[in-house]
PDB file of C-alpha atoms in Angstrom:
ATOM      1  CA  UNK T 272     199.685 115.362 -35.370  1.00 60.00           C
ATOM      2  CA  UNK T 273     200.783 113.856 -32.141  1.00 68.00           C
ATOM      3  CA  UNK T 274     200.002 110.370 -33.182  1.00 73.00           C
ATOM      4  CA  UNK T 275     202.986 107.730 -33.162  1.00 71.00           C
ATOM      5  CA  UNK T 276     203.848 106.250 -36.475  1.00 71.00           C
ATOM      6  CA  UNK T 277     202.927 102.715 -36.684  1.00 72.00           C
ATOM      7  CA  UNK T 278     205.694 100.124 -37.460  1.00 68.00           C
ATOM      8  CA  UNK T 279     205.640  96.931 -38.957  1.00 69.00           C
ATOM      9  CA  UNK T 280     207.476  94.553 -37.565  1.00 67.00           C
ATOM     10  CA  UNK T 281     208.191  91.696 -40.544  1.00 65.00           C
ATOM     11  CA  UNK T 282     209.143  87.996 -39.143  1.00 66.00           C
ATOM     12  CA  UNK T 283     212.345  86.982 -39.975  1.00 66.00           C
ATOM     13  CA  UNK T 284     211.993  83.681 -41.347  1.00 69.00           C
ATOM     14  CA  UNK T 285     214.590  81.366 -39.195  1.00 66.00           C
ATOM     15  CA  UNK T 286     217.797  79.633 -41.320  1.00 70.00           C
ATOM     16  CA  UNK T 287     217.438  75.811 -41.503  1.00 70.00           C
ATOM     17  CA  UNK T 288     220.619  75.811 -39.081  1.00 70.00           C
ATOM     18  CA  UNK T 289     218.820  78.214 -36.081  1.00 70.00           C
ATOM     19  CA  UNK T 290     215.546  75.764 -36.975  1.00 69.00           C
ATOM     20  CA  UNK T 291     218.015  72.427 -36.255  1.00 70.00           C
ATOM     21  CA  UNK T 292     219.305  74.455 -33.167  1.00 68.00           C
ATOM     22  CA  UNK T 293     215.952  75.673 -31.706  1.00 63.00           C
ATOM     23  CA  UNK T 294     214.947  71.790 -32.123  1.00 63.00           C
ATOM     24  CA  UNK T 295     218.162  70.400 -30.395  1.00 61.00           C
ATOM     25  CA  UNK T 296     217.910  72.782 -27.633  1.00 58.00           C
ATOM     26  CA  UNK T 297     213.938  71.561 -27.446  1.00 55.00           C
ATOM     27  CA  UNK T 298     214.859  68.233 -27.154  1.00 51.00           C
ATOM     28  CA  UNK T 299     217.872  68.577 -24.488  1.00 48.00           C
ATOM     29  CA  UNK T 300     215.188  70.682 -22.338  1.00 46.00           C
ATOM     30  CA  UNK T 301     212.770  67.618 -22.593  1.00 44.00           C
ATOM     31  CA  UNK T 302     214.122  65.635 -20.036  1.00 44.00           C
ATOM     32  CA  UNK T 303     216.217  68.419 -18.179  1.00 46.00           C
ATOM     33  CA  UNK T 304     215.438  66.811 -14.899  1.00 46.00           C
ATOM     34  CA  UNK T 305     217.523  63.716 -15.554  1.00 50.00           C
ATOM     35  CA  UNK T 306     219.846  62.570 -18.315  1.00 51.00           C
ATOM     36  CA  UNK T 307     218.324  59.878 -20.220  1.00 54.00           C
ATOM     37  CA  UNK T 308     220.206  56.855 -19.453  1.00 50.00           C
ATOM     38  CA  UNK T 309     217.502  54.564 -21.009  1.00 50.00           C
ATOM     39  CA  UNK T 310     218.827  55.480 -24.917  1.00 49.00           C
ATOM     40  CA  UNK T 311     222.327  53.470 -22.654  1.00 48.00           C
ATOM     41  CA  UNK T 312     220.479  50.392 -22.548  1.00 48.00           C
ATOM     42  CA  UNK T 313     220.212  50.076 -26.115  1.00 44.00           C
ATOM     43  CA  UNK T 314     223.348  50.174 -26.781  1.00 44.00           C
ATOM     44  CA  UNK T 315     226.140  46.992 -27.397  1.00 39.00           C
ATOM     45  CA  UNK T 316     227.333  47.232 -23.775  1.00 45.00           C
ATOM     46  CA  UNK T 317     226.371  44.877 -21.314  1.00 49.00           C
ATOM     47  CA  UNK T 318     225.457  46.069 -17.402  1.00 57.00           C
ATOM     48  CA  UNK T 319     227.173  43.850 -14.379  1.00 60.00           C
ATOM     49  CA  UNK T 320     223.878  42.204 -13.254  1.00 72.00           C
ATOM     50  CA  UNK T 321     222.566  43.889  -9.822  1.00 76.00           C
ATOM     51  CA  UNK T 322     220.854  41.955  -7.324  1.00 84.00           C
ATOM     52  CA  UNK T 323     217.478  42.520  -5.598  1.00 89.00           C
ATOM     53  CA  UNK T 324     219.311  44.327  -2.497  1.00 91.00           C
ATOM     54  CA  UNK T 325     221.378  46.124  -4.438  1.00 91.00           C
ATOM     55  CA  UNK T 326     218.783  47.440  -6.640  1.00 93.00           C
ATOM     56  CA  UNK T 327     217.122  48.589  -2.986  1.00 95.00           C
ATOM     57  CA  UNK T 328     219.935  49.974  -1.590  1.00 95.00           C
ATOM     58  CA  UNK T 329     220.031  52.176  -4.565  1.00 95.00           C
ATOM     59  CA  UNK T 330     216.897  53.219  -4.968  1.00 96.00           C
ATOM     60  CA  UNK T 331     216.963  54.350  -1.018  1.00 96.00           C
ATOM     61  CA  UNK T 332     220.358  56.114  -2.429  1.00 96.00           C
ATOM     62  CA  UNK T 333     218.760  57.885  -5.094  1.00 96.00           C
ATOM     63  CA  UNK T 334     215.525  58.554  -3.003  1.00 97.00           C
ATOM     64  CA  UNK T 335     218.374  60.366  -0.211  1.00 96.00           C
ATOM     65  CA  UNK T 336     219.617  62.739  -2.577  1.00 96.00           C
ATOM     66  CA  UNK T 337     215.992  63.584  -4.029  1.00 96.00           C
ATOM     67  CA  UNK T 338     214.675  64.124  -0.366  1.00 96.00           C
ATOM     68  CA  UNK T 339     217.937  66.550   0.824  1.00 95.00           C
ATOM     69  CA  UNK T 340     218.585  68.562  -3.010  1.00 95.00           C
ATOM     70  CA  UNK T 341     214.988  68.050  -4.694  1.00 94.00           C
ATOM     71  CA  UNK T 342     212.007  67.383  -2.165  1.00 95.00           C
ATOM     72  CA  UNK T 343     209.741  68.772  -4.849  1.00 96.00           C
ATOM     73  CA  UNK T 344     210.424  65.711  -7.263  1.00 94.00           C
ATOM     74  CA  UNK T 345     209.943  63.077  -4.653  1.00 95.00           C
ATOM     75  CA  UNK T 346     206.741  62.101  -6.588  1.00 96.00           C
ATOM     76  CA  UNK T 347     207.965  61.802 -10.029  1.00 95.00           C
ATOM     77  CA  UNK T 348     210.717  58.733  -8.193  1.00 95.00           C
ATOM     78  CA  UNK T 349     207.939  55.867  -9.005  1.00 96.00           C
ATOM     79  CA  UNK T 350     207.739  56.857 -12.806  1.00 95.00           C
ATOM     80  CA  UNK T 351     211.839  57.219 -12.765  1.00 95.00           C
ATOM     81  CA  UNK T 352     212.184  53.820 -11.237  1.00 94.00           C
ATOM     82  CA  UNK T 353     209.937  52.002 -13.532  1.00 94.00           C
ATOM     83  CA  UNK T 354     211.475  53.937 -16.529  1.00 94.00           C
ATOM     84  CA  UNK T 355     214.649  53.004 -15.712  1.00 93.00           C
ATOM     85  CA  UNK T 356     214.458  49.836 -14.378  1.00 92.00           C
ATOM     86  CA  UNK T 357     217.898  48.141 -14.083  1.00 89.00           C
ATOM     87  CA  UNK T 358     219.612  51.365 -14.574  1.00 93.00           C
ATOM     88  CA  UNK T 359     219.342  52.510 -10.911  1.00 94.00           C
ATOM     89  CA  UNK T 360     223.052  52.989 -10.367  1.00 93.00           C
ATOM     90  CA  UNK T 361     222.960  55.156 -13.179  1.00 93.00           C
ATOM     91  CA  UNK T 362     220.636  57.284 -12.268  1.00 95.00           C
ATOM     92  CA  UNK T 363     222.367  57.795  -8.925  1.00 95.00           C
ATOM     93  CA  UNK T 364     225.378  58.561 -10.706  1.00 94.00           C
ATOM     94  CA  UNK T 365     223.416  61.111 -12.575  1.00 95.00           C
ATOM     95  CA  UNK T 366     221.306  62.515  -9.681  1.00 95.00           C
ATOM     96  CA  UNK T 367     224.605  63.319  -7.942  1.00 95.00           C
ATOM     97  CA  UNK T 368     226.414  64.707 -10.176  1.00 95.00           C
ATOM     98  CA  UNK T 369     223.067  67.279 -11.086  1.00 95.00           C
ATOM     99  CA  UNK T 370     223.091  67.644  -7.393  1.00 95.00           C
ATOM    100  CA  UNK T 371     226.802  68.169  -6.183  1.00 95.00           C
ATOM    101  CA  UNK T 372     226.255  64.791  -3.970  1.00 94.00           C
ATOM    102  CA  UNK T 373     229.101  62.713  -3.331  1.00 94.00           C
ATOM    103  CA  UNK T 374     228.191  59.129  -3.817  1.00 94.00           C
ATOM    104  CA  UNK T 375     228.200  57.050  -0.654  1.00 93.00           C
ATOM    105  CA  UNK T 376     229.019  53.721  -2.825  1.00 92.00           C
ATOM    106  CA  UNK T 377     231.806  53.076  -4.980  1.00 90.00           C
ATOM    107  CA  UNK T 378     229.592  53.243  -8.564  1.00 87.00           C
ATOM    108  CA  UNK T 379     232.691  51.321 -10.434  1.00 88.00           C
ATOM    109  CA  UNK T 380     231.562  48.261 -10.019  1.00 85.00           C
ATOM    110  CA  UNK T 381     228.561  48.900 -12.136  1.00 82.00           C
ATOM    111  CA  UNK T 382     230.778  50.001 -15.156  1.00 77.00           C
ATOM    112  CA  UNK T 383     230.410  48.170 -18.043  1.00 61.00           C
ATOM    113  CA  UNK T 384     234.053  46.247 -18.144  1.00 51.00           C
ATOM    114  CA  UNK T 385     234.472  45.055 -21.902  1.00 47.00           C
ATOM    115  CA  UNK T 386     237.074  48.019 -22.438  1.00 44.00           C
ATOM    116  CA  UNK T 387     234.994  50.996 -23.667  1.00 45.00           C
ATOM    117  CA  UNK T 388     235.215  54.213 -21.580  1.00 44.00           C
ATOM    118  CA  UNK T 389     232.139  55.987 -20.807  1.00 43.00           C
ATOM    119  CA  UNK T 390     231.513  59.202 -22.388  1.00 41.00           C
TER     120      UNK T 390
END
């Protein structure tokens, strides 16, 4: 007499377009952390070059901004330099604009300068 009725809830089967959408969001929340700017290096442009101290001075760059605006992540830095080896300017570029860091170096001279604009 007092006993609730129980319902049965029926799974809504998901549309191919919220399936697409649940699988886009999945694989922008991946690699949250940082963009990815490995897929970059395969494509046509061509990087300026960066010399050893260069490539130091950046990585101390990019280590400054994890160590004030991310301490916690300070460990994953080996595995982001060695993934993106050669691509350290961009991923201070990245890191401070995640992080609301102005850069300390002026990044334009690692644009790629064959005319295309960076999206």
């Amino acid at each position: 007499e007092g006993k609730p009725k129980k319902v049965r809830r029926v799974r809504r089967r998901k549309s191919q377009r919220e399936r697409e959408e649940v699988k886009d969001d999945e694989e922008a929340s991946e690699d949250d952390e940082e963009a990815d700017p490995a897929k970059e290096r395969s494509s046509s442009r061509k990087r300026p070059e960066v010399d050893a101290d260069t490539v130091d001075l950046l990585r101390k760059l990019i280590k400054g901004v994890y160590e004030k605006c991310a301490p916690e992540k300070l460990s994953k830095l080996p595995s982001i330099f060695s993934k993106y080896d050669g691509l350290e300017a961009e991923v201070y570029r990245k890191a401070c604009r995640k992080y609301g860091v102005t850069p300390e170096i002026d990044l334009s001279r690692f644009e790629a300068d064959d005319g295309e604009e960076s999206a």
